[in-house]
Coordinates of C-alpha atoms and ligand atoms in Angstrom, one line a residue:
Chain A
M124 CA 34.8 -128.4 -215.3
S125 CA 36.2 -132.2 -216.0
I126 CA 36.0 -134.1 -212.7
E127 CA 37.6 -137.5 -212.8
L128 CA 34.9 -139.4 -210.1
I129 CA 37.8 -141.8 -208.1
G130 CA 34.8 -143.1 -205.9
R131 CA 35.5 -146.4 -204.4
H132 CA 34.8 -145.4 -200.4
E133 CA 38.8 -145.5 -199.4
K134 CA 40.9 -143.0 -197.3
D135 CA 42.5 -140.4 -198.3
S136 CA 46.3 -140.8 -196.7
R137 CA 46.1 -137.1 -197.2
A138 CA 44.8 -134.8 -194.7
C139 CA 42.3 -132.0 -196.4
R140 CA 44.1 -129.3 -194.2
D141 CA 47.0 -129.8 -196.7
A142 CA 45.5 -129.1 -199.7
V143 CA 44.8 -125.0 -197.4
A144 CA 47.9 -125.2 -196.6
G145 CA 49.6 -126.1 -199.5
N146 CA 47.8 -124.2 -202.4
L147 CA 48.1 -120.7 -199.9
E148 CA 51.5 -121.1 -200.1
K149 CA 51.8 -121.3 -203.6
L150 CA 48.8 -118.5 -203.7
M151 CA 51.6 -116.4 -201.4
D152 CA 54.8 -117.4 -203.3
S153 CA 52.9 -116.1 -206.2
D154 CA 51.0 -113.1 -205.8
P155 CA 52.3 -110.6 -203.0
T156 CA 48.8 -109.6 -202.5
V157 CA 47.8 -112.7 -200.7
C158 CA 47.4 -112.2 -196.8
Y159 CA 46.3 -115.4 -194.2
I160 CA 45.3 -114.5 -191.2
D161 CA 44.7 -116.8 -188.1
C162 CA 43.4 -117.5 -184.6
D163 CA 45.5 -119.1 -182.9
L164 CA 44.2 -122.7 -184.6
A165 CA 47.3 -121.8 -187.1
G166 CA 48.8 -125.4 -185.8
C167 CA 45.6 -127.5 -186.8
I168 CA 45.6 -126.6 -190.2
N169 CA 49.9 -126.3 -190.8
T170 CA 49.6 -122.7 -191.6
K171 CA 52.4 -121.7 -189.7
K172 CA 54.8 -122.6 -192.2
L173 CA 53.0 -118.9 -194.0
I174 CA 53.8 -117.3 -191.3
A175 CA 56.8 -118.5 -190.9
K176 CA 57.8 -117.5 -194.5
Y177 CA 55.8 -114.4 -194.9
P178 CA 55.6 -112.8 -191.3
D179 CA 54.4 -109.4 -193.1
R180 CA 51.6 -110.5 -194.4
A181 CA 50.5 -113.7 -192.9
F182 CA 49.9 -114.0 -188.7
E183 CA 47.6 -114.7 -186.0
A184 CA 45.1 -112.6 -184.2
G185 CA 44.9 -114.1 -181.0
I186 CA 41.9 -116.4 -180.2
A187 CA 39.9 -112.8 -181.2
E188 CA 38.1 -114.1 -184.3
A189 CA 35.4 -110.3 -183.9
N190 CA 38.7 -108.4 -184.2
A191 CA 40.5 -110.8 -187.1
A192 CA 37.4 -110.4 -189.1
G193 CA 37.6 -106.8 -188.8
I194 CA 41.6 -106.5 -189.9
A195 CA 40.9 -108.9 -193.1
A196 CA 37.7 -106.1 -194.1
G197 CA 40.2 -103.5 -193.2
L198 CA 42.9 -104.9 -195.0
A199 CA 40.9 -106.1 -197.9
A200 CA 39.6 -102.1 -197.9
T201 CA 44.0 -101.7 -199.5
G202 CA 43.6 -104.1 -201.6
K203 CA 44.7 -107.6 -200.0
K204 CA 43.2 -110.4 -200.9
V205 CA 42.2 -111.6 -197.4
F206 CA 41.8 -115.7 -196.0
M207 CA 41.2 -115.7 -192.2
H208 CA 40.8 -118.4 -190.4
S209 CA 39.7 -120.1 -187.3
F210 CA 37.5 -123.6 -186.8
G211 CA 33.9 -123.5 -188.0
T212 CA 32.0 -122.3 -185.2
F213 CA 34.3 -119.5 -184.1
A214 CA 34.9 -118.9 -188.1
S215 CA 31.1 -117.8 -188.0
R216 CA 29.6 -116.8 -185.0
R217 CA 32.3 -115.3 -183.0
C218 CA 33.0 -112.7 -185.8
Y219 CA 29.2 -112.5 -187.9
D220 CA 28.5 -108.9 -187.3
Q221 CA 31.9 -108.0 -188.0
I222 CA 31.7 -110.0 -191.8
Y223 CA 28.2 -109.0 -192.1
M224 CA 29.2 -105.7 -191.9
S225 CA 32.6 -104.5 -192.3
A226 CA 33.4 -106.7 -194.5
A227 CA 30.1 -107.8 -196.6
Y228 CA 28.0 -104.9 -196.4
A229 CA 31.2 -102.6 -197.0
G230 CA 31.3 -104.4 -200.3
L231 CA 34.6 -106.1 -198.9
S232 CA 36.3 -109.3 -199.9
V233 CA 37.5 -111.7 -197.1
R234 CA 37.7 -115.7 -198.0
V235 CA 36.2 -117.1 -194.3
L236 CA 38.3 -119.9 -193.9
G237 CA 36.3 -122.8 -191.1
S238 CA 37.4 -126.0 -190.4
D239 CA 36.2 -129.2 -188.3
A240 CA 32.8 -129.1 -190.5
G241 CA 29.6 -130.4 -188.4
V242 CA 30.2 -133.7 -186.7
T243 CA 34.3 -134.0 -187.8
A244 CA 34.4 -131.8 -185.1
A245 CA 34.4 -135.4 -182.8
Y246 CA 36.4 -134.7 -179.4
N247 CA 35.9 -131.3 -179.2
G248 CA 33.0 -131.7 -178.1
G249 CA 29.3 -129.7 -179.3
T250 CA 30.6 -126.6 -178.1
H251 CA 32.5 -126.1 -181.3
M252 CA 30.6 -128.6 -183.1
P253 CA 29.3 -126.5 -187.1
L254 CA 25.6 -126.8 -187.8
E255 CA 24.8 -123.5 -187.9
D256 CA 27.9 -122.2 -190.2
A257 CA 26.6 -122.2 -193.8
A258 CA 23.3 -120.5 -192.7
M259 CA 24.3 -117.7 -191.2
Y260 CA 26.4 -117.7 -194.1
M261 CA 24.4 -117.8 -196.8
S262 CA 22.4 -115.1 -195.1
I263 CA 24.8 -112.9 -196.3
P264 CA 23.6 -111.5 -199.7
G265 CA 26.5 -112.5 -202.3
A266 CA 28.2 -114.8 -200.2
T267 CA 29.6 -117.7 -201.9
V268 CA 29.1 -120.5 -199.1
L269 CA 31.5 -124.4 -200.1
D270 CA 31.0 -127.7 -198.5
P271 CA 34.2 -129.8 -200.5
A272 CA 33.5 -133.2 -200.1
D273 CA 37.5 -134.1 -200.3
F274 CA 40.9 -133.0 -200.7
D275 CA 41.5 -132.5 -204.5
Q276 CA 38.4 -130.7 -205.1
L277 CA 39.1 -128.6 -201.5
A278 CA 42.5 -128.0 -203.1
A279 CA 40.9 -127.1 -206.5
L280 CA 38.5 -124.2 -204.5
T281 CA 41.1 -122.8 -202.3
N282 CA 42.9 -121.4 -205.9
A283 CA 39.7 -120.3 -206.6
L284 CA 39.0 -118.5 -203.8
A285 CA 41.9 -116.4 -204.6
E286 CA 40.0 -114.3 -207.7
R287 CA 36.4 -114.6 -206.3
E288 CA 34.7 -111.0 -205.3
G289 CA 33.0 -110.8 -201.4
V290 CA 33.0 -113.0 -199.1
S291 CA 33.1 -116.8 -198.6
Y292 CA 33.2 -118.7 -196.1
T293 CA 34.5 -122.8 -196.8
R294 CA 33.7 -125.3 -193.9
F295 CA 36.0 -128.4 -194.2
I296 CA 37.3 -131.0 -192.9
R297 CA 40.7 -131.0 -191.6
K298 CA 41.4 -134.0 -191.7
G299 CA 42.2 -137.6 -194.2
V300 CA 38.4 -138.5 -195.6
I301 CA 37.1 -140.5 -198.1
R302 CA 38.5 -140.0 -201.1
V303 CA 36.0 -139.1 -204.5
Y304 CA 38.0 -137.1 -206.8
G305 CA 41.2 -137.6 -209.2
E306 CA 43.8 -135.2 -208.7
G307 CA 43.4 -131.9 -211.3
S308 CA 40.1 -132.3 -211.3
E309 CA 38.0 -129.4 -211.9
F310 CA 35.1 -127.7 -210.7
E311 CA 33.7 -124.5 -210.8
I312 CA 31.8 -122.7 -207.6
G313 CA 27.9 -122.3 -208.6
K314 CA 27.7 -125.4 -210.6
G315 CA 27.1 -128.7 -209.1
V316 CA 29.0 -132.1 -210.4
V317 CA 26.5 -134.7 -211.7
L318 CA 28.2 -137.9 -210.8
H319 CA 25.5 -140.8 -211.6
E320 CA 22.6 -140.2 -213.6
S321 CA 20.3 -142.2 -216.4
D322 CA 17.2 -141.5 -218.1
K323 CA 16.0 -144.5 -215.2
D324 CA 15.9 -142.1 -212.2
V325 CA 13.4 -141.4 -209.9
C326 CA 15.2 -139.6 -208.3
A327 CA 18.0 -137.0 -206.9
V328 CA 20.2 -137.6 -203.6
I329 CA 21.7 -133.5 -203.9
A330 CA 25.0 -134.2 -201.2
S331 CA 28.1 -131.9 -201.1
G332 CA 31.1 -132.9 -197.9
L333 CA 31.6 -135.5 -195.6
M334 CA 27.8 -136.5 -197.3
L335 CA 29.1 -137.4 -200.8
D336 CA 30.9 -140.4 -200.2
E337 CA 27.7 -141.9 -198.3
A338 CA 25.4 -140.1 -201.3
L339 CA 27.6 -142.9 -203.0
K340 CA 27.3 -145.5 -201.2
A341 CA 23.1 -144.8 -201.0
W342 CA 24.0 -145.2 -205.3
E343 CA 24.8 -148.4 -205.1
A344 CA 22.7 -150.2 -202.6
L345 CA 19.3 -148.6 -204.6
A346 CA 21.0 -150.1 -207.7
A347 CA 21.3 -153.5 -206.6
E348 CA 17.8 -153.2 -205.3
G349 CA 17.1 -151.8 -208.8
I350 CA 16.2 -148.0 -207.7
A351 CA 17.8 -145.6 -210.1
V352 CA 19.1 -142.6 -208.3
R353 CA 20.6 -139.7 -209.8
V354 CA 23.5 -138.9 -207.9
I355 CA 24.5 -134.4 -207.4
D356 CA 27.7 -132.7 -205.5
M357 CA 26.3 -129.5 -204.7
F358 CA 29.6 -128.5 -202.9
T359 CA 28.3 -124.8 -203.7
W360 CA 26.0 -124.1 -201.2
K361 CA 25.5 -120.7 -202.2
P362 CA 25.2 -119.1 -205.0
L363 CA 22.6 -122.9 -205.9
D364 CA 23.5 -124.2 -209.0
E365 CA 19.4 -123.6 -209.2
D366 CA 19.0 -125.2 -213.3
L367 CA 21.2 -128.0 -212.3
V368 CA 18.1 -128.4 -209.1
E369 CA 15.3 -128.2 -211.1
K370 CA 16.4 -130.5 -213.9
A371 CA 16.8 -132.9 -211.9
A372 CA 12.9 -132.0 -209.8
R373 CA 12.1 -132.3 -213.3
E374 CA 13.4 -135.1 -214.7
T375 CA 13.4 -137.7 -211.9
G376 CA 10.4 -135.9 -209.7
A377 CA 12.1 -137.1 -206.3
I378 CA 14.9 -135.0 -203.9
V379 CA 16.8 -136.6 -201.2
T380 CA 19.5 -133.4 -200.1
A381 CA 22.2 -134.7 -197.6
E382 CA 23.8 -132.1 -195.4
N383 CA 26.5 -132.4 -192.5
H384 CA 24.4 -129.7 -191.1
N385 CA 21.5 -128.4 -190.0
V386 CA 19.1 -129.4 -192.3
T387 CA 16.0 -126.1 -190.9
C388 CA 19.1 -123.9 -192.7
G389 CA 21.4 -125.3 -195.0
L390 CA 22.2 -127.0 -198.0
G391 CA 17.9 -128.9 -198.2
S392 CA 16.5 -125.7 -197.4
A393 CA 18.3 -123.9 -199.6
V394 CA 17.4 -126.0 -202.0
A395 CA 13.7 -126.6 -200.8
N396 CA 14.0 -122.7 -202.1
C397 CA 15.1 -123.4 -205.3
L398 CA 12.2 -126.2 -205.5
A399 CA 9.1 -123.9 -204.2
R400 CA 9.7 -120.9 -206.6
K401 CA 10.7 -122.9 -209.7
C402 CA 8.9 -126.3 -209.9
P403 CA 7.4 -127.3 -206.6
T404 CA 9.0 -131.5 -206.2
P405 CA 8.4 -133.7 -202.5
Q406 CA 11.5 -133.5 -201.0
E407 CA 13.5 -135.3 -198.2
F408 CA 15.8 -134.3 -196.0
V409 CA 18.7 -135.8 -194.4
G410 CA 21.4 -134.3 -192.0
V411 CA 21.5 -133.2 -188.7
Q412 CA 17.6 -132.4 -187.2
D413 CA 17.7 -129.4 -185.4
R414 CA 20.1 -131.0 -182.5
F415 CA 22.7 -129.8 -181.1
G416 CA 26.4 -131.0 -181.2
Q417 CA 27.7 -133.3 -178.8
V418 CA 31.2 -134.8 -178.2
G419 CA 32.6 -138.1 -179.7
P420 CA 33.8 -140.0 -182.5
Q421 CA 32.6 -139.5 -185.4
D422 CA 31.4 -142.2 -186.7
F423 CA 29.3 -142.7 -183.4
L424 CA 28.4 -138.8 -184.9
M425 CA 27.1 -140.1 -187.8
D426 CA 25.1 -142.9 -186.7
E427 CA 23.9 -140.1 -184.2
Y428 CA 22.7 -137.8 -186.0
G429 CA 21.8 -140.0 -189.1
L430 CA 24.1 -139.2 -192.1
R431 CA 24.5 -142.9 -193.4
A432 CA 24.3 -144.4 -197.1
A433 CA 20.9 -146.0 -194.8
N434 CA 19.3 -143.0 -193.9
I435 CA 20.2 -142.0 -198.0
V436 CA 18.4 -144.8 -198.5
A437 CA 15.9 -144.5 -196.5
A438 CA 14.7 -140.8 -197.4
V439 CA 14.6 -142.5 -201.5
K440 CA 12.4 -144.9 -200.6
K441 CA 10.4 -142.1 -198.7
V442 CA 10.3 -140.0 -201.0
L443 CA 9.4 -141.9 -203.9
G444 CA 6.2 -143.1 -202.0
R445 CA 5.3 -139.1 -201.5
K446 CA 5.3 -139.0 -205.3
Chain B
M194 CA 37.1 -120.8 -146.0
K195 CA 38.5 -123.4 -143.4
A196 CA 41.9 -122.3 -142.0
L197 CA 45.3 -123.5 -144.5
N198 CA 46.1 -126.8 -144.5
E199 CA 48.8 -126.6 -146.1
R200 CA 50.1 -130.2 -146.3
D201 CA 45.9 -131.8 -146.7
L202 CA 46.2 -129.4 -150.0
K203 CA 49.7 -130.2 -151.3
I204 CA 48.0 -133.8 -150.8
L205 CA 44.4 -133.5 -152.7
A206 CA 46.4 -131.6 -156.0
A207 CA 48.3 -134.6 -156.0
E208 CA 45.8 -136.9 -156.1
I209 CA 43.8 -134.2 -158.6
R210 CA 47.2 -134.8 -160.9
L211 CA 46.6 -138.3 -160.8
E212 CA 42.7 -138.1 -161.3
T213 CA 43.6 -135.3 -163.9
L214 CA 45.6 -137.9 -165.5
K215 CA 43.1 -141.2 -165.5
V216 CA 40.3 -139.2 -166.9
I217 CA 42.4 -138.1 -170.3
H218 CA 44.0 -141.6 -169.9
S219 CA 40.9 -142.8 -170.2
L220 CA 40.6 -142.1 -174.1
G221 CA 44.2 -141.3 -174.7
F222 CA 44.3 -138.7 -175.1
G223 CA 43.1 -134.6 -174.7
H224 CA 43.9 -131.7 -173.5
V225 CA 46.5 -132.6 -170.2
G226 CA 48.2 -129.3 -170.7
G227 CA 45.9 -126.6 -169.4
S228 CA 44.2 -129.2 -167.3
M229 CA 47.1 -130.1 -165.2
D230 CA 48.3 -126.6 -164.4
L231 CA 45.2 -125.2 -162.2
A232 CA 45.5 -129.1 -160.1
D233 CA 46.7 -126.3 -157.2
L234 CA 44.3 -123.7 -158.0
M235 CA 41.7 -126.3 -157.7
A236 CA 43.2 -127.8 -154.4
V237 CA 42.5 -124.7 -152.9
L238 CA 39.1 -124.1 -154.4
Y239 CA 37.0 -127.2 -153.1
G240 CA 39.8 -127.9 -150.3
A241 CA 39.6 -125.0 -148.3
V242 CA 38.3 -122.2 -149.4
M243 CA 34.7 -123.2 -151.9
R244 CA 31.4 -123.6 -150.1
Y245 CA 29.9 -126.5 -151.6
D246 CA 27.0 -129.9 -151.5
P247 CA 28.4 -132.4 -153.6
K248 CA 24.9 -134.1 -153.2
N249 CA 23.1 -130.5 -154.1
P250 CA 25.3 -129.3 -156.8
R251 CA 23.2 -126.5 -157.6
W252 CA 22.7 -125.8 -153.7
E253 CA 22.0 -122.0 -154.2
D254 CA 24.1 -120.4 -151.3
R255 CA 27.2 -122.5 -153.1
D256 CA 30.8 -120.7 -154.2
W257 CA 30.3 -121.3 -158.0
L258 CA 33.1 -122.0 -160.4
V259 CA 33.4 -121.0 -163.9
L260 CA 35.8 -122.5 -166.4
S261 CA 35.8 -120.0 -168.9
K262 CA 39.0 -121.5 -169.8
G263 CA 36.4 -125.1 -170.7
H264 CA 38.9 -127.2 -172.5
S265 CA 40.7 -127.8 -168.7
G266 CA 37.5 -129.5 -167.8
P267 CA 39.4 -133.1 -167.3
V268 CA 41.0 -131.0 -164.2
A269 CA 36.7 -130.4 -162.9
Y270 CA 36.0 -134.3 -163.1
A271 CA 38.6 -135.1 -160.9
T272 CA 38.4 -132.5 -158.9
F273 CA 34.6 -133.2 -158.1
G274 CA 35.0 -137.2 -158.4
L275 CA 37.4 -136.8 -155.6
M276 CA 35.0 -134.6 -153.4
G277 CA 32.4 -136.8 -154.2
F278 CA 29.7 -135.5 -156.1
Y279 CA 29.9 -139.2 -158.4
P280 CA 31.7 -142.2 -158.0
M281 CA 35.2 -141.8 -159.5
E282 CA 36.1 -144.1 -162.1
E283 CA 32.5 -142.0 -164.3
A284 CA 34.6 -139.4 -165.2
Y285 CA 37.0 -142.7 -166.9
T286 CA 34.5 -141.8 -170.3
L287 CA 35.7 -139.2 -170.8
N288 CA 34.4 -137.9 -174.3
K289 CA 33.2 -141.0 -175.3
P290 CA 30.1 -141.3 -176.1
H291 CA 26.6 -140.7 -174.1
T292 CA 29.7 -139.5 -171.6
R293 CA 28.6 -136.6 -169.2
F294 CA 31.7 -135.8 -168.9
P295 CA 32.9 -133.7 -172.7
S296 CA 35.9 -132.9 -173.3
H297 CA 34.4 -128.5 -172.4
T298 CA 32.7 -128.1 -169.2
D299 CA 28.9 -128.5 -170.0
R300 CA 26.6 -127.2 -167.0
Q301 CA 23.6 -130.2 -168.6
L302 CA 25.7 -132.4 -168.2
T303 CA 28.5 -133.1 -165.5
P304 CA 27.6 -132.2 -161.4
G305 CA 29.3 -129.3 -160.2
V306 CA 30.0 -127.5 -163.6
D307 CA 28.3 -124.5 -163.3
L308 CA 28.0 -122.5 -166.4
T309 CA 28.8 -124.0 -170.1
T310 CA 31.9 -122.9 -171.0
G311 CA 34.3 -123.6 -174.6
S312 CA 33.9 -120.8 -176.7
L313 CA 36.6 -118.9 -175.7
G314 CA 35.8 -115.3 -173.8
Q315 CA 32.5 -116.7 -172.6
G316 CA 32.9 -117.8 -169.4
V317 CA 33.5 -114.5 -167.9
S318 CA 30.1 -112.6 -168.9
S319 CA 29.1 -115.2 -167.7
A320 CA 30.2 -115.3 -164.4
M321 CA 29.8 -112.1 -164.5
G322 CA 25.4 -112.2 -164.7
A323 CA 25.9 -114.9 -161.8
A324 CA 27.5 -112.8 -159.8
V325 CA 24.9 -109.9 -159.9
G326 CA 22.1 -112.5 -159.7
N327 CA 23.6 -113.5 -156.6
K328 CA 23.7 -110.2 -155.0
I329 CA 20.6 -109.4 -155.9
D330 CA 19.1 -112.5 -154.9
G331 CA 21.5 -110.8 -151.3
R332 CA 23.4 -114.1 -151.3
D333 CA 27.2 -113.1 -149.5
N334 CA 28.4 -115.7 -151.9
H335 CA 30.9 -116.0 -154.9
V336 CA 32.0 -116.4 -157.5
F337 CA 35.3 -117.8 -158.4
V338 CA 36.1 -117.9 -162.5
V339 CA 39.5 -118.7 -164.5
V340 CA 40.8 -118.0 -167.5
G341 CA 43.4 -119.1 -169.8
D342 CA 46.2 -115.8 -170.6
G343 CA 45.8 -116.7 -174.2
E344 CA 41.7 -116.8 -173.9
A345 CA 42.2 -113.2 -172.9
D346 CA 43.1 -112.5 -176.6
E347 CA 39.3 -111.8 -176.7
G348 CA 37.5 -108.7 -176.5
Q349 CA 34.5 -109.6 -174.2
V350 CA 37.6 -110.9 -171.3
W351 CA 38.2 -107.0 -171.2
E352 CA 34.4 -106.1 -171.8
A353 CA 33.8 -108.7 -168.6
L354 CA 36.0 -107.0 -166.8
H355 CA 34.7 -103.1 -167.2
F356 CA 31.5 -104.1 -166.9
A357 CA 32.7 -105.9 -162.9
S358 CA 34.7 -103.1 -161.9
A359 CA 32.0 -100.2 -162.8
K360 CA 29.3 -102.5 -161.0
K361 CA 31.9 -103.3 -158.4
L362 CA 31.0 -106.8 -158.3
D363 CA 32.9 -107.6 -155.4
N364 CA 32.1 -111.5 -155.2
V365 CA 34.1 -112.4 -158.1
V366 CA 37.6 -113.5 -158.6
V367 CA 39.3 -113.4 -161.6
F368 CA 42.4 -116.5 -161.8
I369 CA 44.4 -115.6 -165.0
D370 CA 46.1 -119.2 -165.2
N371 CA 49.5 -117.2 -166.9
N372 CA 51.1 -120.2 -168.2
G373 CA 52.8 -118.4 -171.1
Y374 CA 51.0 -120.2 -173.8
Q375 CA 48.3 -121.1 -176.1
L376 CA 47.2 -123.1 -178.4
D377 CA 49.8 -122.6 -181.5
G378 CA 52.5 -121.5 -178.9
P379 CA 53.6 -119.0 -176.3
T380 CA 51.5 -115.8 -175.8
S381 CA 54.4 -113.9 -176.0
A382 CA 54.9 -114.9 -180.0
I383 CA 51.1 -115.4 -180.7
L384 CA 49.5 -111.1 -179.0
D385 CA 51.8 -110.7 -176.5
H386 CA 49.9 -109.4 -173.8
G387 CA 52.9 -107.2 -172.5
D388 CA 52.0 -106.3 -168.2
L389 CA 48.4 -108.7 -168.0
A390 CA 48.1 -108.5 -163.8
G391 CA 48.7 -104.2 -164.8
K392 CA 46.0 -104.1 -166.8
A393 CA 43.9 -106.3 -164.9
A394 CA 44.8 -103.8 -162.1
A395 CA 43.8 -100.7 -164.2
F396 CA 40.8 -102.4 -165.3
G397 CA 40.1 -101.7 -161.6
L398 CA 40.9 -104.9 -160.4
Y399 CA 41.9 -105.6 -157.3
T400 CA 45.3 -107.6 -158.3
Q401 CA 47.8 -110.1 -157.0
Q402 CA 50.1 -112.1 -158.7
V403 CA 51.2 -115.2 -156.9
D404 CA 53.2 -118.6 -157.9
G405 CA 49.9 -120.9 -159.1
H406 CA 51.7 -123.8 -158.3
D407 CA 52.0 -122.7 -154.4
V408 CA 49.1 -123.9 -152.8
A409 CA 49.6 -121.4 -149.3
A410 CA 50.4 -118.1 -151.9
I411 CA 47.4 -119.0 -153.5
Y412 CA 45.0 -119.5 -150.3
H413 CA 46.6 -115.7 -149.2
A414 CA 45.6 -113.8 -151.9
I415 CA 42.2 -116.3 -152.2
E416 CA 41.6 -114.6 -148.9
N417 CA 43.0 -111.1 -149.7
A418 CA 40.8 -111.2 -152.8
C419 CA 37.6 -112.2 -151.0
A420 CA 37.8 -109.6 -148.0
H421 CA 38.5 -106.9 -150.6
K422 CA 34.6 -105.0 -150.8
G423 CA 33.6 -102.3 -153.5
A424 CA 36.0 -103.9 -156.3
P425 CA 35.9 -107.6 -157.9
S426 CA 39.2 -109.1 -158.1
C427 CA 42.3 -110.4 -160.1
I428 CA 44.3 -113.3 -159.1
V429 CA 47.0 -113.7 -161.7
L430 CA 48.7 -117.4 -161.4
N431 CA 51.9 -118.2 -162.5
T432 CA 51.7 -121.7 -163.8
C433 CA 53.8 -123.7 -165.4
K434 CA 51.7 -125.7 -169.0
G435 CA 51.5 -129.5 -168.4
K436 CA 52.9 -129.2 -164.8
G437 CA 53.1 -132.9 -163.4
A438 CA 52.8 -134.5 -166.7
T439 CA 55.7 -136.2 -167.4
F440 CA 55.3 -135.8 -170.7
A441 CA 53.7 -132.4 -171.1
E442 CA 55.7 -130.5 -168.3
S443 CA 58.5 -129.4 -170.7
S444 CA 56.5 -129.2 -174.1
H445 CA 54.0 -127.5 -172.7
A446 CA 52.0 -129.7 -175.3
H447 CA 47.8 -127.5 -175.7
S448 CA 47.0 -131.3 -176.3
S449 CA 48.3 -134.4 -175.8
Q450 CA 48.1 -138.1 -177.1
P451 CA 51.2 -140.4 -175.9
T452 CA 51.8 -143.9 -176.5
E453 CA 51.0 -146.0 -173.8
E454 CA 54.4 -145.9 -172.5
Q455 CA 54.5 -142.6 -171.5
W456 CA 51.7 -142.8 -169.8
Q457 CA 52.2 -145.3 -167.7
E458 CA 55.1 -143.5 -167.0
A459 CA 53.7 -140.9 -166.1
L460 CA 51.2 -142.5 -164.3
A461 CA 53.8 -143.3 -162.2
A462 CA 55.5 -140.6 -161.6
S463 CA 52.6 -139.1 -160.3
E464 CA 51.1 -141.7 -158.1
K465 CA 54.7 -141.1 -156.9
A466 CA 54.2 -137.8 -156.6
L467 CA 51.8 -138.4 -154.3
E468 CA 53.2 -140.4 -152.2
A469 CA 55.8 -138.1 -151.8
V470 CA 53.6 -135.4 -150.6
K471 CA 51.9 -137.6 -148.2
K472 CA 55.8 -138.3 -146.9
E473 CA 56.5 -134.5 -146.3
A474 CA 56.7 -133.7 -142.7
M475 CA 55.0 -130.6 -142.2
Ligands
TPP126 C1 36.6 -118.2 -178.9 C2 37.7 -119.6 -179.4 N1 38.5 -119.9 -180.6 C3 39.4 -120.4 -180.5 C4 39.0 -121.9 -179.4 C5 40.0 -122.9 -179.5 N2 41.1 -123.3 -178.6 C6 40.6 -123.9 -177.5 S1 42.0 -123.7 -176.7 C7 43.1 -122.8 -177.4 C8 43.4 -121.7 -177.1 C9 44.1 -122.1 -175.4 O1 45.2 -120.5 -174.7 P1 44.8 -120.6 -173.3 O2 43.5 -119.9 -173.0 O3 45.7 -120.2 -173.4 O4 44.8 -121.8 -172.4 P2 45.2 -122.8 -172.1 O5 47.3 -122.2 -171.6 O6 45.8 -122.4 -170.2 O7 45.2 -124.4 -172.2 C10 42.6 -122.6 -178.3 C11 43.0 -120.7 -179.4 C12 38.0 -121.6 -178.7 N3 38.1 -122.3 -178.1 N4 37.5 -120.6 -178.7

């Protein structure tokens, strides 16, 4: 695993969906067992070209996510490496039992891609805003759950997923996002990435996805006040990098988690579960506080749900008071 | 049902189209295609067929409307505004922070919306629940539900139709907005339905198929449907996705983000169309 941290808070001109679409195309070019199923949302992530190029193994299942998931499982039983896509809400809630039983329980590998993670569903509103999608997949034994932060991380993980056994769920952002990593950065599923650390750290901020850049901004703001914190990119929510979490807790003595998801059942909960067993530590949870989604521009939603660097800064100060 | 006044319904449909455009223009982009094609149906329902009280949207004896294809919200917001459920201008806050007018219809936010939709397929089932509930209460009202042809990919749609016909829910009329398009393109290319009307009939629904832009044809089909006892009804509406929006009518685009110039052109054309039907001597 080698990474280049850019972290200048600059928006990437490349849309994340092209990291998925481009790498899926390369995978399909090189491996005739790779299959792709979409549920009438291929146009939203630029994968129509896969359907045009490989019509026998890249196809539309229509607006029928549950059926698509069952088809994915059956395809997997014939040795195919199957990816399937819908919006995060429908790639989780509308096909959960099919993924759970026909795929996971049956020991078949299906790679589910859920677009518009959390508040990035913005103008599509509450009905389309997945704040529990990762939770659903985390409750499947042996599943892999990923929340990548930017284009290059998503590109690397898309490639890694092809060889990953079991059910996986990747929640991603369609649009261009703040760039965190340099091109060619490498990531290992199940291993968190430490982005800032020092022996003066008094707290560790564990974040991923949309919240990673906010965590980096919070690190700067806190540093300016003389407060040193560790910043960890925990892009794999499951299996959790428990060694890294435990080490951060032992060395800093306080934890803040930050997620673009409901805090009652996501990254923060997984971290708390780990710490309760291995190293009970004061923890604060930045994320959506057990609320439904709603419609509006993403900036408004990030303010509305407290998904800002300022919220992380406040959470760090609060948790320091509990040490 | 009121007596058919074709000219009034055409005028209302043109007003609904214009207001639908204005609602979406207030944000600048949105689901134009699947909203505009329902204007004629909405005009017939709210201008002649349905029983409702704009001052008491939850009136128990009202007829219900469920837009199962919830992304058509704007056409409902335009219709309800014109019918006096709220001042029309309020709907020009579509998708803005804290709006009562979200892209997908929400019963907790918008007066006039009976059931929350957005995840396709679900509104058809909840409409059947409302139909059963109204029957239990001995009401003689109807539940009207609008399903997209793309939406009909969802197995849940057919589970709901199966249920409705097994339970003889003759207080239900299911409209299928047969515009031939879904999000990724033509319905025939994504997952061909074959004969949708034939399928609905095979599921036991009293089924008719009409031009979805002919208000008189829609009116008569609903009249037949409501008179038909012992089975739920289905009316397949042959429509044009984007009807009456200059920038969407030929592309049948699912969502549109036209330039301001294109918006002005569309709004002007829509106003002209309204003036034209007003002048039409019947
Ligand atoms: C369960 C579900 N899957 C996917 C979507 C995303 N989506 C919204 S509209 C749409 C296409 C709908 O096509 P159709 O029902 O034909 O509507 P129309 O063309 O009349 O607008 C899709 C795929 C959704 N809202 N719900």
